[in-house]
PDB file of C-alpha atoms and ligand atoms in Angstrom:
ATOM      1  CA  MET A 213       2.424  -2.350 -37.022  1.00  0.00           C
ATOM      2  CA  PRO A 214       0.716   0.971 -36.082  1.00  0.00           C
ATOM      3  CA  VAL A 215       1.416   2.337 -39.588  1.00  0.00           C
ATOM      4  CA  LEU A 216      -0.113  -0.771 -41.162  1.00  0.00           C
ATOM      5  CA  VAL A 217      -3.218  -0.624 -38.943  1.00  0.00           C
ATOM      6  CA  PHE A 218      -3.548   3.041 -39.636  1.00  0.00           C
ATOM      7  CA  ALA A 219      -3.207   2.682 -43.425  1.00  0.00           C
ATOM      8  CA  HIS A 220      -5.897  -0.006 -43.335  1.00  0.00           C
ATOM      9  CA  TRP A 221      -8.188   2.238 -41.277  1.00  0.00           C
ATOM     10  CA  MET A 222      -7.658   5.158 -43.701  1.00  0.00           C
ATOM     11  CA  ASN A 223      -8.259   2.807 -46.686  1.00  0.00           C
ATOM     12  CA  LEU A 224      -4.843   3.694 -48.107  1.00  0.00           C
ATOM     13  CA  PRO A 225      -3.238   1.350 -50.639  1.00  0.00           C
ATOM     14  CA  LEU A 226      -0.815  -1.046 -48.966  1.00  0.00           C
ATOM     15  CA  ASP A 227       2.067   0.067 -51.194  1.00  0.00           C
ATOM     16  CA  GLU A 228       1.842   3.431 -49.429  1.00  0.00           C
ATOM     17  CA  VAL A 229       2.668   2.013 -46.034  1.00  0.00           C
ATOM     18  CA  GLU A 230       6.405   2.270 -46.515  1.00  0.00           C
ATOM     19  CA  ARG A 231       6.221   5.924 -47.629  1.00  0.00           C
ATOM     20  CA  LEU A 232       3.919   6.841 -44.774  1.00  0.00           C
ATOM     21  CA  GLU A 233       6.208   5.130 -42.304  1.00  0.00           C
ATOM     22  CA  ARG A 234       9.191   7.052 -43.714  1.00  0.00           C
ATOM     23  CA  TRP A 235       7.467  10.427 -43.401  1.00  0.00           C
ATOM     24  CA  GLY A 236       6.018   9.612 -40.009  1.00  0.00           C
ATOM     25  CA  ARG A 237       9.419   8.504 -38.747  1.00  0.00           C
ATOM     26  CA  GLN A 238      11.168  11.543 -40.257  1.00  0.00           C
ATOM     27  CA  TYR A 239       8.575  13.876 -38.726  1.00  0.00           C
ATOM     28  CA  ASN A 240       8.847  12.204 -35.342  1.00  0.00           C
ATOM     29  CA  ILE A 241      12.662  12.175 -35.250  1.00  0.00           C
ATOM     30  CA  ALA A 242      12.809  15.757 -36.564  1.00  0.00           C
ATOM     31  CA  THR A 243      10.419  17.098 -33.901  1.00  0.00           C
ATOM     32  CA  GLN A 244      12.214  15.065 -31.222  1.00  0.00           C
ATOM     33  CA  THR A 245      15.587  16.517 -32.198  1.00  0.00           C
ATOM     34  CA  GLY A 246      14.311  20.041 -32.883  1.00  0.00           C
ATOM     35  CA  ASP A 247      15.344  19.883 -36.562  1.00  0.00           C
ATOM     36  CA  ALA A 248      13.118  22.614 -38.051  1.00  0.00           C
ATOM     37  CA  VAL A 249      14.096  22.028 -41.702  1.00  0.00           C
ATOM     38  CA  SER A 250      13.427  18.298 -41.603  1.00  0.00           C
ATOM     39  CA  THR A 251      10.203  18.834 -39.602  1.00  0.00           C
ATOM     40  CA  LYS A 252       8.907  21.183 -42.287  1.00  0.00           C
ATOM     41  CA  GLU A 253       9.917  18.824 -45.103  1.00  0.00           C
ATOM     42  CA  ALA A 254       8.083  15.857 -43.561  1.00  0.00           C
ATOM     43  CA  SER A 255       5.141  18.024 -42.562  1.00  0.00           C
ATOM     44  CA  ASP A 256       4.825  19.384 -46.132  1.00  0.00           C
ATOM     45  CA  ALA A 257       4.914  15.827 -47.492  1.00  0.00           C
ATOM     46  CA  LEU A 258       2.131  14.820 -45.084  1.00  0.00           C
ATOM     47  CA  TYR A 259       0.077  17.913 -46.036  1.00  0.00           C
ATOM     48  CA  ALA A 260       0.523  17.102 -49.739  1.00  0.00           C
ATOM     49  CA  ARG A 261      -0.634  13.537 -49.129  1.00  0.00           C
ATOM     50  CA  ALA A 262      -3.632  14.762 -47.117  1.00  0.00           C
ATOM     51  CA  ARG A 263      -4.622  17.135 -49.933  1.00  0.00           C
ATOM     52  CA  GLY A 264      -4.154  14.372 -52.543  1.00  0.00           C
ATOM     53  CA  LEU A 265      -6.246  11.952 -50.507  1.00  0.00           C
ATOM     54  CA  MET A 266      -9.066  14.489 -50.228  1.00  0.00           C
ATOM     55  CA  GLU A 267      -9.020  15.050 -53.995  1.00  0.00           C
ATOM     56  CA  GLU A 268      -9.080  11.279 -54.627  1.00  0.00           C
ATOM     57  CA  ARG A 269     -12.091  10.804 -52.345  1.00  0.00           C
ATOM     58  CA  LYS A 270     -13.891  13.726 -53.986  1.00  0.00           C
ATOM     59  CA  ILE A 271     -13.681  11.903 -57.321  1.00  0.00           C
ATOM     60  CA  ARG A 272     -14.252   8.395 -55.944  1.00  0.00           C
ATOM     61  CA  PRO A 273     -15.935   8.597 -52.514  1.00  0.00           C
ATOM     62  CA  LEU A 274     -16.003   5.459 -50.379  1.00  0.00           C
ATOM     63  CA  ASP A 275     -18.712   4.335 -47.964  1.00  0.00           C
ATOM     64  CA  THR A 276     -18.866   7.053 -45.269  1.00  0.00           C
ATOM     65  CA  LYS A 277     -19.367   4.368 -42.598  1.00  0.00           C
ATOM     66  CA  VAL A 278     -15.898   2.957 -43.220  1.00  0.00           C
ATOM     67  CA  ASP A 279     -13.920   5.875 -44.620  1.00  0.00           C
ATOM     68  CA  ALA A 280     -13.045   8.880 -42.482  1.00  0.00           C
ATOM     69  CA  VAL A 281     -12.103  11.183 -45.383  1.00  0.00           C
ATOM     70  CA  SER A 282     -15.321  10.440 -47.312  1.00  0.00           C
ATOM     71  CA  ALA A 283     -17.280  11.031 -44.101  1.00  0.00           C
ATOM     72  CA  LEU A 284     -15.603  14.432 -43.604  1.00  0.00           C
ATOM     73  CA  LEU A 285     -16.413  15.371 -47.214  1.00  0.00           C
ATOM     74  CA  ALA A 286     -20.054  14.318 -46.800  1.00  0.00           C
ATOM     75  CA  THR A 287     -20.526  16.237 -43.514  1.00  0.00           C
ATOM     76  CA  ARG A 288     -22.811  19.269 -43.664  1.00  0.00           C
ATOM     77  CA  VAL A 289     -23.007  21.968 -40.995  1.00  0.00           C
ATOM     78  CA  ASP A 290     -26.058  24.221 -41.423  1.00  0.00           C
ATOM     79  CA  GLY A 291     -26.297  22.796 -44.925  1.00  0.00           C
ATOM     80  CA  GLU A 292     -22.702  23.773 -45.768  1.00  0.00           C
ATOM     81  CA  PRO A 293     -19.738  21.419 -46.394  1.00  0.00           C
ATOM     82  CA  LEU A 294     -16.715  21.681 -44.101  1.00  0.00           C
ATOM     83  CA  PRO A 295     -13.999  24.083 -45.352  1.00  0.00           C
ATOM     84  CA  GLU A 296     -11.443  22.139 -47.411  1.00  0.00           C
ATOM     85  CA  GLU A 297      -8.506  23.477 -45.383  1.00  0.00           C
ATOM     86  CA  LEU A 298     -10.173  22.108 -42.231  1.00  0.00           C
ATOM     87  CA  ILE A 299     -10.547  18.681 -43.857  1.00  0.00           C
ATOM     88  CA  ILE A 300      -6.918  18.700 -45.046  1.00  0.00           C
ATOM     89  CA  GLY A 301      -5.699  19.822 -41.607  1.00  0.00           C
ATOM     90  CA  THR A 302      -7.709  17.048 -39.953  1.00  0.00           C
ATOM     91  CA  ILE A 303      -6.337  14.354 -42.272  1.00  0.00           C
ATOM     92  CA  ARG A 304      -2.816  15.699 -41.823  1.00  0.00           C
ATOM     93  CA  GLN A 305      -3.171  15.668 -38.021  1.00  0.00           C
ATOM     94  CA  VAL A 306      -4.507  12.123 -37.996  1.00  0.00           C
ATOM     95  CA  LEU A 307      -1.657  10.958 -40.261  1.00  0.00           C
ATOM     96  CA  VAL A 308       0.730  11.703 -37.373  1.00  0.00           C
ATOM     97  CA  ILE A 309      -1.341  11.390 -34.213  1.00  0.00           C
ATOM     98  CA  GLY A 310      -2.762   7.969 -35.069  1.00  0.00           C
ATOM     99  CA  VAL A 311       0.666   6.393 -35.396  1.00  0.00           C
ATOM    100  CA  ILE A 312       2.985   7.821 -32.749  1.00  0.00           C
ATOM    101  CA  ALA A 313       1.095   7.117 -29.502  1.00  0.00           C
ATOM    102  CA  PRO A 314       0.546   3.391 -30.217  1.00  0.00           C
ATOM    103  CA  MET A 315       4.273   2.990 -31.045  1.00  0.00           C
ATOM    104  CA  VAL A 316       5.322   4.697 -27.820  1.00  0.00           C
ATOM    105  CA  MET A 317       2.827   2.596 -25.810  1.00  0.00           C
ATOM    106  CA  ILE A 318       4.120  -0.674 -27.276  1.00  0.00           C
ATOM    107  CA  GLY A 319       7.625   0.469 -26.266  1.00  0.00           C
ATOM    108  CA  SER A 320       6.552   1.310 -22.705  1.00  0.00           C
ATOM    109  CA  ILE A 321       4.661  -1.992 -22.323  1.00  0.00           C
ATOM    110  CA  CYS A 322       7.766  -3.900 -23.490  1.00  0.00           C
ATOM    111  CA  VAL A 323       9.930  -2.105 -20.932  1.00  0.00           C
ATOM    112  CA  HIS A 324       7.503  -2.872 -18.100  1.00  0.00           C
ATOM    113  CA  LEU A 325       6.992  -6.535 -19.034  1.00  0.00           C
ATOM    114  CA  GLY A 326      10.669  -6.997 -19.846  1.00  0.00           C
ATOM    115  CA  ARG A 327      11.356  -6.124 -16.211  1.00  0.00           C
ATOM    116  CA  ASP A 328       8.397  -7.945 -14.662  1.00  0.00           C
ATOM    117  CA  ARG A 329       8.638 -11.580 -15.639  1.00  0.00           C
ATOM    118  CA  GLU A 330       5.863 -12.637 -13.287  1.00  0.00           C
ATOM    119  CA  LEU A 331       3.300 -10.348 -14.922  1.00  0.00           C
ATOM    120  CA  GLN A 332       4.630 -11.263 -18.363  1.00  0.00           C
ATOM    121  CA  ASP A 333       4.051 -14.980 -17.684  1.00  0.00           C
ATOM    122  CA  ARG A 334       0.664 -14.342 -16.105  1.00  0.00           C
ATOM    123  CA  LEU A 335      -0.569 -12.492 -19.205  1.00  0.00           C
ATOM    124  CA  ARG A 336       0.957 -15.146 -21.476  1.00  0.00           C
ATOM    125  CA  ARG A 337      -0.895 -17.873 -19.548  1.00  0.00           C
ATOM    126  CA  ASP A 338      -4.180 -15.965 -19.467  1.00  0.00           C
ATOM    127  CA  PRO A 339      -4.643 -13.608 -22.460  1.00  0.00           C
ATOM    128  CA  SER A 340      -8.163 -12.744 -21.239  1.00  0.00           C
ATOM    129  CA  LEU A 341      -6.396 -10.391 -18.791  1.00  0.00           C
ATOM    130  CA  ILE A 342      -4.820  -8.397 -21.631  1.00  0.00           C
ATOM    131  CA  PRO A 343      -7.573  -5.736 -22.125  1.00  0.00           C
ATOM    132  CA  ALA A 344      -7.473  -4.890 -18.388  1.00  0.00           C
ATOM    133  CA  ALA A 345      -3.674  -4.820 -18.517  1.00  0.00           C
ATOM    134  CA  ILE A 346      -3.775  -2.422 -21.492  1.00  0.00           C
ATOM    135  CA  ALA A 347      -6.085  -0.052 -19.577  1.00  0.00           C
ATOM    136  CA  GLU A 348      -3.678  -0.025 -16.636  1.00  0.00           C
ATOM    137  CA  PHE A 349      -0.624   0.383 -18.901  1.00  0.00           C
ATOM    138  CA  LEU A 350      -2.344   3.365 -20.536  1.00  0.00           C
ATOM    139  CA  ARG A 351      -2.874   4.924 -17.103  1.00  0.00           C
ATOM    140  CA  LEU A 352       0.627   4.216 -15.856  1.00  0.00           C
ATOM    141  CA  TYR A 353       2.437   5.149 -19.078  1.00  0.00           C
ATOM    142  CA  THR A 354       0.061   7.754 -20.544  1.00  0.00           C
ATOM    143  CA  PRO A 355       1.910   8.488 -23.811  1.00  0.00           C
ATOM    144  CA  TYR A 356       0.653  12.023 -24.441  1.00  0.00           C
ATOM    145  CA  ARG A 357       1.934  14.150 -21.581  1.00  0.00           C
ATOM    146  CA  GLY A 358      -0.670  16.780 -22.067  1.00  0.00           C
ATOM    147  CA  PHE A 359      -2.529  19.162 -24.292  1.00  0.00           C
ATOM    148  CA  ALA A 360      -3.172  22.885 -24.391  1.00  0.00           C
ATOM    149  CA  ARG A 361      -6.401  24.680 -23.637  1.00  0.00           C
ATOM    150  CA  THR A 362      -7.454  28.320 -23.207  1.00  0.00           C
ATOM    151  CA  ALA A 363      -9.754  29.294 -20.330  1.00  0.00           C
ATOM    152  CA  VAL A 364     -12.988  30.711 -21.798  1.00  0.00           C
ATOM    153  CA  CYS A 365     -14.020  32.342 -18.497  1.00  0.00           C
ATOM    154  CA  ASP A 366     -12.462  33.060 -15.096  1.00  0.00           C
ATOM    155  CA  ILE A 367     -12.376  29.815 -13.157  1.00  0.00           C
ATOM    156  CA  THR A 368     -11.107  28.842  -9.710  1.00  0.00           C
ATOM    157  CA  VAL A 369      -9.639  25.346  -9.349  1.00  0.00           C
ATOM    158  CA  HIS A 370      -8.289  24.237  -5.951  1.00  0.00           C
ATOM    159  CA  GLY A 371      -8.188  27.867  -4.785  1.00  0.00           C
ATOM    160  CA  ARG A 372      -6.230  29.061  -7.821  1.00  0.00           C
ATOM    161  CA  THR A 373      -7.970  31.429 -10.233  1.00  0.00           C
ATOM    162  CA  ILE A 374      -7.268  31.049 -13.942  1.00  0.00           C
ATOM    163  CA  PRO A 375      -8.342  34.211 -15.804  1.00  0.00           C
ATOM    164  CA  ALA A 376     -10.260  34.047 -19.073  1.00  0.00           C
ATOM    165  CA  GLY A 377      -7.945  33.918 -22.091  1.00  0.00           C
ATOM    166  CA  GLU A 378      -5.093  32.291 -20.140  1.00  0.00           C
ATOM    167  CA  PRO A 379      -3.346  29.401 -21.928  1.00  0.00           C
ATOM    168  CA  ILE A 380      -3.233  26.238 -19.798  1.00  0.00           C
ATOM    169  CA  ALA A 381      -1.219  23.027 -20.097  1.00  0.00           C
ATOM    170  CA  LEU A 382      -3.277  20.021 -18.993  1.00  0.00           C
ATOM    171  CA  ASN A 383      -0.868  17.351 -17.832  1.00  0.00           C
ATOM    172  CA  TYR A 384      -2.668  14.051 -18.494  1.00  0.00           C
ATOM    173  CA  ALA A 385       0.316  11.847 -17.636  1.00  0.00           C
ATOM    174  CA  SER A 386       0.619  13.468 -14.221  1.00  0.00           C
ATOM    175  CA  ALA A 387      -3.152  13.364 -13.575  1.00  0.00           C
ATOM    176  CA  ASN A 388      -3.097   9.624 -14.203  1.00  0.00           C
ATOM    177  CA  ARG A 389      -0.660   9.260 -11.313  1.00  0.00           C
ATOM    178  CA  ASP A 390      -2.583  11.562  -8.967  1.00  0.00           C
ATOM    179  CA  GLU A 391      -2.456   9.960  -5.517  1.00  0.00           C
ATOM    180  CA  ASP A 392      -5.775  11.617  -4.597  1.00  0.00           C
ATOM    181  CA  VAL A 393      -7.442   9.581  -7.353  1.00  0.00           C
ATOM    182  CA  PHE A 394      -5.423   6.374  -7.737  1.00  0.00           C
ATOM    183  CA  GLU A 395      -4.192   4.386  -4.755  1.00  0.00           C
ATOM    184  CA  ASP A 396      -0.482   3.633  -4.990  1.00  0.00           C
ATOM    185  CA  PRO A 397      -0.424   5.391  -8.384  1.00  0.00           C
ATOM    186  CA  GLY A 398       3.097   4.395  -9.454  1.00  0.00           C
ATOM    187  CA  THR A 399       2.281   0.674  -9.223  1.00  0.00           C
ATOM    188  CA  PHE A 400       0.773  -1.531 -11.920  1.00  0.00           C
ATOM    189  CA  ARG A 401      -2.475  -3.035 -10.625  1.00  0.00           C
ATOM    190  CA  LEU A 402      -4.808  -5.154 -12.695  1.00  0.00           C
ATOM    191  CA  HIS A 403      -8.535  -4.379 -12.400  1.00  0.00           C
ATOM    192  CA  ARG A 404      -8.335  -1.077 -10.506  1.00  0.00           C
ATOM    193  CA  PRO A 405     -11.923  -0.362  -9.467  1.00  0.00           C
ATOM    194  CA  ASN A 406     -11.694   3.247 -10.699  1.00  0.00           C
ATOM    195  CA  ILE A 407      -9.698   2.674 -13.900  1.00  0.00           C
ATOM    196  CA  SER A 408     -12.419   4.594 -15.797  1.00  0.00           C
ATOM    197  CA  ALA A 409     -11.049   7.748 -14.094  1.00  0.00           C
ATOM    198  CA  SER A 410      -7.964   7.402 -16.323  1.00  0.00           C
ATOM    199  CA  ILE A 411      -7.657  10.262 -18.813  1.00  0.00           C
ATOM    200  CA  ALA A 412      -5.139   8.610 -21.161  1.00  0.00           C
ATOM    201  CA  PHE A 413      -7.510   9.396 -24.041  1.00  0.00           C
ATOM    202  CA  GLY A 414      -8.531  12.831 -22.727  1.00  0.00           C
ATOM    203  CA  ARG A 415     -11.992  13.912 -21.591  1.00  0.00           C
ATOM    204  CA  GLY A 416     -14.842  16.001 -22.976  1.00  0.00           C
ATOM    205  CA  PRO A 417     -15.433  17.125 -26.557  1.00  0.00           C
ATOM    206  CA  HIS A 418     -11.854  16.385 -27.639  1.00  0.00           C
ATOM    207  CA  THR A 419     -11.733  12.838 -26.245  1.00  0.00           C
ATOM    208  CA  CYS A 420      -9.652  10.671 -28.571  1.00  0.00           C
ATOM    209  CA  PRO A 421     -11.867   9.370 -31.367  1.00  0.00           C
ATOM    210  CA  GLY A 422      -9.273   6.641 -32.034  1.00  0.00           C
ATOM    211  CA  ALA A 423      -9.465   5.167 -28.493  1.00  0.00           C
ATOM    212  CA  GLY A 424     -11.325   1.990 -29.509  1.00  0.00           C
ATOM    213  CA  LEU A 425      -8.971   1.338 -32.402  1.00  0.00           C
ATOM    214  CA  ALA A 426      -5.909   2.054 -30.244  1.00  0.00           C
ATOM    215  CA  GLU A 427      -7.036  -0.290 -27.444  1.00  0.00           C
ATOM    216  CA  LEU A 428      -7.695  -3.080 -29.931  1.00  0.00           C
ATOM    217  CA  GLU A 429      -4.377  -2.479 -31.668  1.00  0.00           C
ATOM    218  CA  LEU A 430      -2.428  -2.577 -28.402  1.00  0.00           C
ATOM    219  CA  ALA A 431      -4.258  -5.714 -27.224  1.00  0.00           C
ATOM    220  CA  VAL A 432      -3.472  -7.529 -30.507  1.00  0.00           C
ATOM    221  CA  ALA A 433       0.174  -6.391 -30.392  1.00  0.00           C
ATOM    222  CA  LEU A 434       0.599  -7.672 -26.830  1.00  0.00           C
ATOM    223  CA  GLU A 435      -1.284 -10.907 -27.463  1.00  0.00           C
ATOM    224  CA  GLU A 436       0.939 -11.708 -30.463  1.00  0.00           C
ATOM    225  CA  LEU A 437       4.145 -10.698 -28.697  1.00  0.00           C
ATOM    226  CA  LEU A 438       3.352 -12.988 -25.756  1.00  0.00           C
ATOM    227  CA  ALA A 439       2.054 -15.867 -27.889  1.00  0.00           C
ATOM    228  CA  ARG A 440       5.137 -15.923 -30.114  1.00  0.00           C
ATOM    229  CA  THR A 441       7.749 -15.720 -27.360  1.00  0.00           C
ATOM    230  CA  LYS A 442       8.601 -17.756 -24.300  1.00  0.00           C
ATOM    231  CA  GLY A 443      10.061 -14.754 -22.530  1.00  0.00           C
ATOM    232  CA  PHE A 444      11.826 -11.452 -23.104  1.00  0.00           C
ATOM    233  CA  GLN A 445      13.841  -8.960 -21.142  1.00  0.00           C
ATOM    234  CA  VAL A 446      15.240  -5.484 -21.679  1.00  0.00           C
ATOM    235  CA  ASP A 447      18.741  -5.791 -23.090  1.00  0.00           C
ATOM    236  CA  GLY A 448      20.438  -2.424 -23.462  1.00  0.00           C
ATOM    237  CA  ASP A 449      19.709   1.272 -23.267  1.00  0.00           C
ATOM    238  CA  ILE A 450      16.162   2.544 -23.662  1.00  0.00           C
ATOM    239  CA  PHE A 451      15.762   5.745 -25.659  1.00  0.00           C
ATOM    240  CA  PRO A 452      13.002   7.899 -24.220  1.00  0.00           C
ATOM    241  CA  THR A 453      10.748  10.187 -26.233  1.00  0.00           C
ATOM    242  CA  ARG A 454      10.764  13.941 -25.757  1.00  0.00           C
ATOM    243  CA  MET A 455       7.844  16.373 -25.687  1.00  0.00           C
ATOM    244  CA  PRO A 456       4.985  16.042 -26.412  1.00  0.00           C
ATOM    245  CA  GLU A 457       5.056  12.284 -25.807  1.00  0.00           C
ATOM    246  CA  ILE A 458       6.400  10.447 -22.820  1.00  0.00           C
ATOM    247  CA  GLY A 459       7.537   6.849 -23.011  1.00  0.00           C
ATOM    248  CA  ALA A 460       9.971   4.589 -24.803  1.00  0.00           C
ATOM    249  CA  LEU A 461      10.963   5.262 -28.395  1.00  0.00           C
ATOM    250  CA  HIS A 462      13.498   2.468 -28.779  1.00  0.00           C
ATOM    251  CA  VAL A 463      13.659  -0.670 -26.623  1.00  0.00           C
ATOM    252  CA  PRO A 464      16.283  -3.370 -27.199  1.00  0.00           C
ATOM    253  CA  LEU A 465      14.837  -6.731 -26.125  1.00  0.00           C
ATOM    254  CA  LYS A 466      16.420 -10.121 -25.671  1.00  0.00           C
ATOM    255  CA  PHE A 467      14.161 -13.098 -26.364  1.00  0.00           C
ATOM    256  CA  THR A 468      14.642 -16.277 -24.367  1.00  0.00           C
TER     257      THR A 468
HETATM  258  C1  LIG B 268      -2.387   4.776 -27.514  1.00  0.00           C
HETATM  259  C2  LIG B 268      -2.977   5.445 -28.453  1.00  0.00           C
HETATM  260  C3  LIG B 268      -3.602   6.815 -28.316  1.00  0.00           C
HETATM  261  C4  LIG B 268      -3.635   7.669 -27.240  1.00  0.00           C
HETATM  262  C5  LIG B 268      -3.096   7.448 -25.830  1.00  0.00           C
HETATM  263  C6  LIG B 268      -4.343   8.853 -27.669  1.00  0.00           C
HETATM  264  C7  LIG B 268      -4.598   9.945 -26.842  1.00  0.00           C
HETATM  265  C8  LIG B 268      -5.304  11.054 -27.230  1.00  0.00           C
HETATM  266  C9  LIG B 268      -5.663  12.155 -26.352  1.00  0.00           C
HETATM  267  C10 LIG B 268      -5.262  12.273 -24.897  1.00  0.00           C
HETATM  268  C11 LIG B 268      -6.386  13.039 -27.074  1.00  0.00           C
HETATM  269  C12 LIG B 268      -7.063  14.292 -26.532  1.00  0.00           C
HETATM  270  C13 LIG B 268      -6.395  15.558 -26.894  1.00  0.00           C
HETATM  271  C14 LIG B 268      -6.941  16.756 -26.151  1.00  0.00           C
HETATM  272  O1  LIG B 268      -7.381  16.650 -24.998  1.00  0.00           O
HETATM  273  O2  LIG B 268      -6.883  17.841 -26.749  1.00  0.00           O
HETATM  274  C15 LIG B 268      -6.461  12.521 -28.424  1.00  0.00           C
HETATM  275  C16 LIG B 268      -7.090  13.165 -29.466  1.00  0.00           C
HETATM  276  C17 LIG B 268      -7.154  12.664 -30.747  1.00  0.00           C
HETATM  277  N1  LIG B 268      -6.780  11.400 -31.162  1.00  0.00           N
HETATM  278 FE1  LIG B 268      -5.862  10.012 -30.061  1.00  0.00          FE
HETATM  279  N2  LIG B 268      -4.711   8.706 -28.981  1.00  0.00           N
HETATM  280  C18 LIG B 268      -4.279   7.474 -29.414  1.00  0.00           C
HETATM  281  C19 LIG B 268      -4.483   6.921 -30.665  1.00  0.00           C
HETATM  282  C20 LIG B 268      -5.170   7.509 -31.690  1.00  0.00           C
HETATM  283  C21 LIG B 268      -5.455   6.895 -32.976  1.00  0.00           C
HETATM  284  C22 LIG B 268      -5.065   5.466 -33.370  1.00  0.00           C
HETATM  285  C23 LIG B 268      -6.122   7.832 -33.718  1.00  0.00           C
HETATM  286  C24 LIG B 268      -6.667   7.757 -35.117  1.00  0.00           C
HETATM  287  C25 LIG B 268      -7.001   6.681 -35.709  1.00  0.00           C
HETATM  288  C26 LIG B 268      -6.256   9.021 -32.909  1.00  0.00           C
HETATM  289  C27 LIG B 268      -6.864  10.189 -33.311  1.00  0.00           C
HETATM  290  C28 LIG B 268      -7.061  11.295 -32.508  1.00  0.00           C
HETATM  291  C29 LIG B 268      -7.639  12.555 -32.987  1.00  0.00           C
HETATM  292  C30 LIG B 268      -8.100  12.869 -34.398  1.00  0.00           C
HETATM  293  C31 LIG B 268      -7.694  13.411 -31.870  1.00  0.00           C
HETATM  294  C32 LIG B 268      -8.198  14.861 -31.844  1.00  0.00           C
HETATM  295  C33 LIG B 268      -9.598  14.941 -31.306  1.00  0.00           C
HETATM  296  C34 LIG B 268     -10.078  16.361 -31.132  1.00  0.00           C
HETATM  297  O3  LIG B 268      -9.280  17.285 -30.999  1.00  0.00           O
HETATM  298  O4  LIG B 268     -11.304  16.565 -31.103  1.00  0.00           O
HETATM  299  N3  LIG B 268      -5.683   8.777 -31.689  1.00  0.00           N
HETATM  300  N4  LIG B 268      -5.826  11.295 -28.493  1.00  0.00           N
END
């Protein structure tokens, strides 16, 4: 489903979905297992597709309001277009990033609901609660563990000085379970009053531009899963993801 949503958002032809899914899956499995050769192969295929897509949009641009690649091509900074390598790199990054986190989230939501029948039934009875549930699932099971930054100046945080130029790992998944911010942080609670403090989609200039799409996608996935089933439970071993994601990659479910 995330590949399909993504292909639609990128205005890719539907017959490409299968290929994109194959590369995305190969890339994901290869990075998860540390297979450098396979990672490079899938990455090269994604780069080639990104370059091809840019060339296609140069010849036949689409409406910049609904097409990300055409919008990147039309952007001017101080009157200059963006460098082509930057555009290709951006498309290539989005080809992976836009697909993996929603998949991992759907897995984590299935694990939680498969073990919490009461909540599962409550959401099935009242789908209007689903958006709030998604926000809390994103806090509790933040799929991207963290991202890297470099300190641009000396800064002291909680008595610890980080010197300028120092690389830093920002652990978003841990921050979303910070007991100084969220009461009883390991527990699922609908309608937390401070849920906007969640940093599942990051913060600042690099905040996830796909957040709205991702929230909608997850809400639709959960709505459909609940509407089409009477009940489900986890039935077998869950395979977790490795760095940089955190969550469930493979979840066997039994439908009742
Ligand atoms: C559950 C789904 C998703 C989660 C939890 C998520 C999370 C994040 C986070 C935490 C960042 C910030 C990275 C940082 O601080 O450096 C980010 C950036 C980004 N996300 Fe998402 N994301 C999701 C889905 C998507 C989707 C569907 C798209 C595209 C359609 C997308 C595109 C991007 C891009 C392009 C960036 C880079 C922004 C930048 O560096 O300025 N994401 N995402």
